Amino acid sequence: MNLLKRRIIPGLLFAIFLFATLIPVSIFAPFHYQARIVAFLFGFTILSILLYELFNANRLKKYFSIPLALITSSLMFFPLNAFELHILNTSNLSSIQKIQNGSTQFQELSKTMKLIGADWQSLIIILTVSLIFFAIELQTKINISWKDRLSRVFILFISIYILQISIKFFYFSILLNYWYWLIMIITAVVSDVGGFIGGKLFSKKWINKPFAPAISPKKTWEGFIFSISFGILVTSGLIFGLDLFPHNIALKTLFVAFGTLLAVIGDLYFSYLKRMNGIKDYSKILLDHGGVLDRYDSVSFVGLFMFILLVFA
């Protein structure tokens, strides 16, 4: 009963809220600026929460982590208006409204991801934030080697980059073709579900050695095998059935082959960050599900992977 109240019900309610909000927003975004405002506020809010939880996990005090998260999100997300204006000016909003062709929407999304990939200002912002983090730790953490200090700064830099890229991809797929953000989330979900089923039913029955003992001791090879298998099965049906990455069999194949693997790597990466900082969850905002970052970890790497595929499309 406690599992039902604290884990299953909150998880279902969160999923229902997410899809009930974002699917209508995605449908109306090309036609109504109000929907685009909602999408923008959603992206900004989620990025702010993710960064706050990341800073908080790195043991920054709340009076550092809250303003740093808000300032970073503001600097990195509000300039997205420039990218959106590019979409609306080059494609003409009326054209996007009229064109329901997946290939055209894909081309616009790919064009926008290329612009974001060339955005050097975001790299400067992330570097500045990482150096601020380094300066704060220099004053607040004494018994730590320079090697560990530099390692923590580098990991923070990489983490912020991954999170902001995946959120930007999320935001623009809401505007242009909602199937891409749905696939991003579905890939991560089926990876988690497959891993859970495989781990529960066949834990250490095939392979006795743990999957990643130094990072997540409870994960098993059976769970990993089920995660990848289930993920490939579901994503192949969706990617080819919906003709995502249209007219590009190479991108379709790459995503089906590696999308679920990236979801697993994302889960392990952010689990490593938790273990490095000696915490169990990034927060308790979702009760037994932990923080938003605990749910978004695998999604972020799938989003990063889709971003890379679109940049090189």
Short mmCIF file of C-alpha atoms in Angstrom, two decimals:
data_model
loop_
_atom_site.label_atom_id
_atom_site.label_comp_id
_atom_site.label_asym_id
_atom_site.label_seq_id
_atom_site.Cartn_x
_atom_site.Cartn_y
_atom_site.Cartn_z
CA MET A 1 0.00 0.00 0.00
CA ASN A 2 2.88 2.35 0.83
CA LEU A 3 4.46 1.56 -2.56
CA LEU A 4 1.14 2.36 -4.24
CA LYS A 5 0.74 5.70 -2.44
CA ARG A 6 4.31 6.94 -2.60
CA ARG A 7 5.59 5.58 -5.92
CA ILE A 8 2.98 4.22 -8.33
CA ILE A 9 0.24 6.84 -7.88
CA PRO A 10 2.62 9.88 -7.95
CA GLY A 11 4.32 8.42 -11.02
CA LEU A 12 1.03 7.94 -12.84
CA LEU A 13 -0.24 11.39 -11.89
CA PHE A 14 2.99 13.02 -13.06
CA ALA A 15 2.85 11.15 -16.39
CA ILE A 16 -0.82 12.04 -16.93
CA PHE A 17 -0.14 15.71 -16.14
CA LEU A 18 2.87 15.79 -18.46
CA PHE A 19 1.15 14.27 -21.47
CA ALA A 20 -2.21 15.98 -20.88
CA THR A 21 -0.40 19.34 -20.88
CA LEU A 22 2.25 18.93 -23.56
CA ILE A 23 0.36 17.08 -26.27
CA PRO A 24 -2.30 19.84 -26.64
CA VAL A 25 0.44 22.47 -26.41
CA SER A 26 2.35 20.69 -29.18
CA ILE A 27 -0.75 20.49 -31.37
CA PHE A 28 -1.59 24.18 -31.00
CA ALA A 29 1.97 25.59 -30.89
CA PRO A 30 2.30 26.19 -34.67
CA PHE A 31 -1.04 28.02 -34.71
CA HIS A 32 -1.22 29.99 -31.45
CA TYR A 33 1.42 32.07 -29.70
CA GLN A 34 -0.21 31.29 -26.33
CA ALA A 35 0.75 27.63 -26.75
CA ARG A 36 4.31 28.64 -27.64
CA ILE A 37 4.47 30.74 -24.46
CA VAL A 38 3.36 27.73 -22.41
CA ALA A 39 6.01 25.59 -24.13
CA PHE A 40 8.66 28.21 -23.43
CA LEU A 41 7.69 28.51 -19.75
CA PHE A 42 7.66 24.73 -19.43
CA GLY A 43 11.17 24.41 -20.86
CA PHE A 44 12.53 27.25 -18.73
CA THR A 45 10.95 25.87 -15.54
CA ILE A 46 12.14 22.30 -16.08
CA LEU A 47 15.68 23.45 -16.91
CA SER A 48 15.72 25.63 -13.76
CA ILE A 49 14.60 22.70 -11.58
CA LEU A 50 17.12 20.34 -13.16
CA LEU A 51 19.98 22.79 -12.63
CA TYR A 52 18.89 23.52 -9.06
CA GLU A 53 18.86 19.79 -8.26
CA LEU A 54 22.25 19.38 -9.94
CA PHE A 55 23.82 22.25 -7.95
CA ASN A 56 22.13 21.05 -4.77
CA ALA A 57 23.47 17.54 -5.33
CA ASN A 58 26.96 19.02 -5.54
CA ARG A 59 26.44 20.31 -2.00
CA LEU A 60 25.95 23.97 -2.83
CA LYS A 61 23.88 25.83 -0.26
CA LYS A 62 20.38 26.81 -1.37
CA TYR A 63 21.31 30.50 -1.35
CA PHE A 64 23.87 29.61 -4.03
CA SER A 65 22.05 26.88 -5.97
CA ILE A 66 18.67 28.62 -6.40
CA PRO A 67 19.90 31.94 -7.87
CA LEU A 68 22.63 30.18 -9.86
CA ALA A 69 20.05 27.83 -11.42
CA LEU A 70 17.66 30.67 -12.26
CA ILE A 71 20.36 32.92 -13.70
CA THR A 72 21.86 30.09 -15.75
CA SER A 73 18.46 29.07 -17.14
CA SER A 74 17.62 32.68 -17.96
CA LEU A 75 20.88 33.30 -19.79
CA MET A 76 20.68 30.05 -21.74
CA PHE A 77 16.97 29.79 -22.45
CA PHE A 78 15.69 33.29 -23.12
CA PRO A 79 18.01 33.78 -26.14
CA LEU A 80 16.09 30.89 -27.72
CA ASN A 81 13.72 33.56 -29.00
CA ALA A 82 16.35 34.21 -31.65
CA PHE A 83 16.19 30.60 -32.78
CA GLU A 84 12.39 30.63 -32.78
CA LEU A 85 12.36 33.83 -34.81
CA HIS A 86 14.64 32.12 -37.30
CA ILE A 87 12.09 29.33 -37.66
CA LEU A 88 9.19 31.71 -38.06
CA ASN A 89 11.00 34.01 -40.50
CA THR A 90 12.62 31.44 -42.76
CA SER A 91 9.71 29.02 -42.90
CA ASN A 92 6.88 31.51 -42.49
CA LEU A 93 4.55 30.46 -39.72
CA SER A 94 1.68 30.18 -42.17
CA SER A 95 3.68 27.61 -44.14
CA ILE A 96 4.30 25.50 -41.04
CA GLN A 97 0.61 25.70 -40.26
CA LYS A 98 -0.30 24.46 -43.72
CA ILE A 99 2.42 21.84 -44.05
CA GLN A 100 1.74 18.65 -42.15
CA ASN A 101 4.55 16.91 -44.00
CA GLY A 102 6.84 15.12 -41.56
CA SER A 103 9.83 15.58 -43.86
CA THR A 104 9.46 19.37 -43.86
CA GLN A 105 9.04 19.48 -40.09
CA PHE A 106 12.11 17.27 -39.72
CA GLN A 107 14.15 19.60 -41.94
CA GLU A 108 13.12 22.60 -39.84
CA LEU A 109 13.97 20.78 -36.61
CA SER A 110 17.33 19.70 -38.04
CA LYS A 111 18.08 23.26 -39.19
CA THR A 112 17.30 24.58 -35.71
CA MET A 113 19.47 21.96 -34.00
CA LYS A 114 22.37 22.96 -36.25
CA LEU A 115 21.93 26.57 -35.08
CA ILE A 116 21.91 25.46 -31.45
CA GLY A 117 24.97 23.28 -32.06
CA ALA A 118 26.84 26.35 -33.34
CA ASP A 119 25.79 28.46 -30.33
CA TRP A 120 29.16 29.25 -28.73
CA GLN A 121 27.57 31.72 -26.27
CA SER A 122 26.00 28.86 -24.34
CA LEU A 123 29.41 27.23 -23.94
CA ILE A 124 30.78 30.48 -22.51
CA ILE A 125 27.86 30.66 -20.06
CA ILE A 126 28.37 27.05 -18.95
CA LEU A 127 32.11 27.63 -18.53
CA THR A 128 31.45 30.76 -16.45
CA VAL A 129 28.96 28.93 -14.23
CA SER A 130 31.43 26.07 -13.79
CA LEU A 131 34.17 28.51 -12.76
CA ILE A 132 31.77 30.16 -10.27
CA PHE A 133 31.09 26.69 -8.86
CA PHE A 134 34.86 26.11 -8.65
CA ALA A 135 35.35 29.41 -6.80
CA ILE A 136 32.57 28.61 -4.32
CA GLU A 137 33.99 25.15 -3.61
CA LEU A 138 37.45 26.67 -3.24
CA GLN A 139 36.09 28.68 -0.30
CA THR A 140 33.74 26.08 1.19
CA LYS A 141 35.51 22.73 0.65
CA ILE A 142 38.94 22.45 2.23
CA ASN A 143 39.90 18.77 2.37
CA ILE A 144 39.78 18.03 -1.34
CA SER A 145 42.61 17.55 -3.83
CA TRP A 146 43.11 19.73 -6.89
CA LYS A 147 42.56 16.69 -9.09
CA ASP A 148 39.14 16.14 -7.51
CA ARG A 149 38.31 19.84 -7.74
CA LEU A 150 39.05 19.96 -11.46
CA SER A 151 37.24 16.67 -12.01
CA ARG A 152 34.10 18.01 -10.31
CA VAL A 153 34.17 21.19 -12.40
CA PHE A 154 34.57 19.20 -15.61
CA ILE A 155 31.70 16.86 -14.70
CA LEU A 156 29.48 19.84 -13.83
CA PHE A 157 30.29 21.46 -17.19
CA ILE A 158 29.38 18.28 -19.08
CA SER A 159 26.21 17.78 -17.03
CA ILE A 160 24.91 21.31 -17.62
CA TYR A 161 25.65 21.01 -21.34
CA ILE A 162 23.74 17.73 -21.64
CA LEU A 163 20.74 19.02 -19.70
CA GLN A 164 20.40 22.30 -21.61
CA ILE A 165 20.83 20.64 -25.01
CA SER A 166 18.17 18.03 -24.26
CA ILE A 167 15.74 20.67 -22.96
CA LYS A 168 16.27 22.83 -26.05
CA PHE A 169 15.62 19.81 -28.25
CA PHE A 170 12.50 19.10 -26.15
CA TYR A 171 11.27 22.67 -26.56
CA PHE A 172 11.72 22.88 -30.32
CA SER A 173 10.25 19.45 -30.94
CA ILE A 174 7.15 20.71 -29.09
CA LEU A 175 6.99 23.57 -31.60
CA LEU A 176 7.73 21.61 -34.76
CA ASN A 177 6.88 17.90 -34.38
CA TYR A 178 5.73 16.48 -31.07
CA TRP A 179 6.54 12.90 -32.07
CA TYR A 180 10.24 13.57 -31.49
CA TRP A 181 9.84 14.58 -27.84
CA LEU A 182 7.39 11.70 -27.35
CA ILE A 183 9.95 9.24 -28.74
CA MET A 184 12.61 10.78 -26.49
CA ILE A 185 10.48 10.08 -23.40
CA ILE A 186 9.10 6.73 -24.59
CA THR A 187 12.62 5.42 -25.28
CA ALA A 188 13.70 6.24 -21.72
CA VAL A 189 10.49 4.81 -20.23
CA VAL A 190 10.65 1.49 -22.09
CA SER A 191 14.31 1.22 -21.12
CA ASP A 192 13.39 1.64 -17.45
CA VAL A 193 10.41 -0.73 -17.70
CA GLY A 194 12.42 -3.38 -19.54
CA GLY A 195 15.22 -3.14 -17.00
CA PHE A 196 12.76 -3.38 -14.10
CA ILE A 197 11.00 -6.45 -15.54
CA GLY A 198 14.24 -8.21 -16.43
CA GLY A 199 15.76 -7.45 -13.05
CA LYS A 200 12.71 -8.60 -11.11
CA LEU A 201 12.07 -11.81 -13.04
CA PHE A 202 15.58 -13.00 -13.85
CA SER A 203 17.90 -11.24 -11.39
CA LYS A 204 21.29 -13.04 -11.50
CA LYS A 205 19.73 -16.21 -12.94
CA TRP A 206 21.75 -15.97 -16.15
CA ILE A 207 24.74 -13.85 -15.15
CA ASN A 208 25.79 -13.86 -11.52
CA LYS A 209 28.02 -10.80 -11.71
CA PRO A 210 26.44 -7.37 -11.02
CA PHE A 211 26.08 -4.99 -13.96
CA ALA A 212 27.59 -1.81 -12.49
CA PRO A 213 28.55 -2.50 -8.85
CA ALA A 214 30.58 0.69 -8.39
CA ILE A 215 27.72 2.92 -9.57
CA SER A 216 24.42 1.12 -9.01
CA PRO A 217 24.84 -2.22 -7.17
CA LYS A 218 21.20 -3.30 -7.66
CA LYS A 219 21.36 -3.24 -11.46
CA THR A 220 21.75 -6.65 -13.12
CA TRP A 221 22.87 -7.89 -16.52
CA GLU A 222 19.45 -9.46 -17.00
CA GLY A 223 17.85 -6.07 -16.46
CA PHE A 224 20.27 -4.51 -18.95
CA ILE A 225 19.55 -7.18 -21.58
CA PHE A 226 15.79 -6.77 -21.18
CA SER A 227 16.15 -2.99 -21.24
CA ILE A 228 18.01 -3.00 -24.55
CA SER A 229 15.83 -5.71 -26.12
CA PHE A 230 12.54 -4.10 -25.10
CA GLY A 231 13.81 -0.68 -26.15
CA ILE A 232 14.91 -1.83 -29.62
CA LEU A 233 11.59 -3.61 -30.16
CA VAL A 234 9.46 -0.59 -29.23
CA THR A 235 11.60 2.13 -30.84
CA SER A 236 11.97 0.24 -34.12
CA GLY A 237 8.18 -0.04 -34.38
CA LEU A 238 7.70 3.66 -33.65
CA ILE A 239 10.60 5.07 -35.68
CA PHE A 240 9.84 3.07 -38.82
CA GLY A 241 6.07 3.00 -38.33
CA LEU A 242 5.81 6.79 -37.93
CA ASP A 243 8.58 7.43 -40.49
CA LEU A 244 10.58 9.63 -38.12
CA PHE A 245 13.97 10.76 -39.49
CA PRO A 246 12.22 10.55 -42.91
CA HIS A 247 14.09 9.35 -46.00
CA ASN A 248 17.15 8.58 -43.89
CA ILE A 249 17.50 4.89 -43.13
CA ALA A 250 20.91 5.47 -41.51
CA LEU A 251 19.49 7.81 -38.82
CA LYS A 252 16.55 5.48 -38.19
CA THR A 253 18.90 2.52 -37.74
CA LEU A 254 21.32 4.45 -35.53
CA PHE A 255 18.54 5.59 -33.20
CA VAL A 256 16.97 2.13 -32.94
CA ALA A 257 20.38 0.54 -32.32
CA PHE A 258 21.73 3.03 -29.79
CA GLY A 259 18.80 5.07 -28.40
CA THR A 260 18.00 2.66 -25.58
CA LEU A 261 21.70 2.18 -24.81
CA LEU A 262 22.03 5.95 -24.37
CA ALA A 263 19.07 5.86 -21.96
CA VAL A 264 20.91 3.26 -19.85
CA ILE A 265 24.13 5.30 -19.98
CA GLY A 266 22.22 8.42 -18.89
CA ASP A 267 20.80 6.56 -15.92
CA LEU A 268 24.27 5.32 -14.95
CA TYR A 269 25.90 8.73 -15.46
CA PHE A 270 23.57 10.60 -13.14
CA SER A 271 23.63 7.69 -10.67
CA TYR A 272 27.41 8.09 -10.64
CA LEU A 273 26.98 11.79 -9.81
CA LYS A 274 24.73 10.86 -6.87
CA ARG A 275 27.24 8.31 -5.60
CA MET A 276 30.09 10.81 -6.06
CA ASN A 277 28.24 13.31 -3.86
CA GLY A 278 26.93 10.75 -1.36
CA ILE A 279 23.19 11.27 -1.95
CA LYS A 280 20.32 8.88 -2.69
CA ASP A 281 18.02 11.20 -4.67
CA TYR A 282 18.38 14.61 -6.30
CA SER A 283 15.37 15.82 -4.29
CA LYS A 284 12.05 14.56 -2.91
CA ILE A 285 9.76 16.65 -5.10
CA LEU A 286 8.28 13.45 -6.61
CA LEU A 287 8.20 11.56 -3.28
CA ASP A 288 9.68 8.05 -3.72
CA HIS A 289 10.52 8.84 -7.34
CA GLY A 290 13.07 11.35 -6.04
CA GLY A 291 13.67 14.56 -7.93
CA VAL A 292 12.88 15.65 -11.46
CA LEU A 293 16.48 14.85 -12.41
CA ASP A 294 16.03 11.30 -11.08
CA ARG A 295 13.28 10.87 -13.71
CA TYR A 296 14.97 12.89 -16.44
CA ASP A 297 18.43 11.31 -16.27
CA SER A 298 17.96 8.75 -19.04
CA VAL A 299 15.74 11.13 -21.05
CA SER A 300 18.56 13.71 -21.17
CA PHE A 301 20.98 11.35 -22.91
CA VAL A 302 18.33 10.24 -25.41
CA GLY A 303 17.64 13.92 -26.13
CA LEU A 304 21.36 14.58 -26.57
CA PHE A 305 21.59 11.65 -28.99
CA MET A 306 18.62 12.87 -31.03
CA PHE A 307 20.17 16.34 -31.11
CA ILE A 308 23.43 14.90 -32.50
CA LEU A 309 21.57 12.89 -35.15
CA LEU A 310 19.66 15.99 -36.23
CA VAL A 311 22.81 18.12 -36.37
CA PHE A 312 24.42 15.65 -38.77
CA ALA A 313 21.23 14.90 -40.70
#
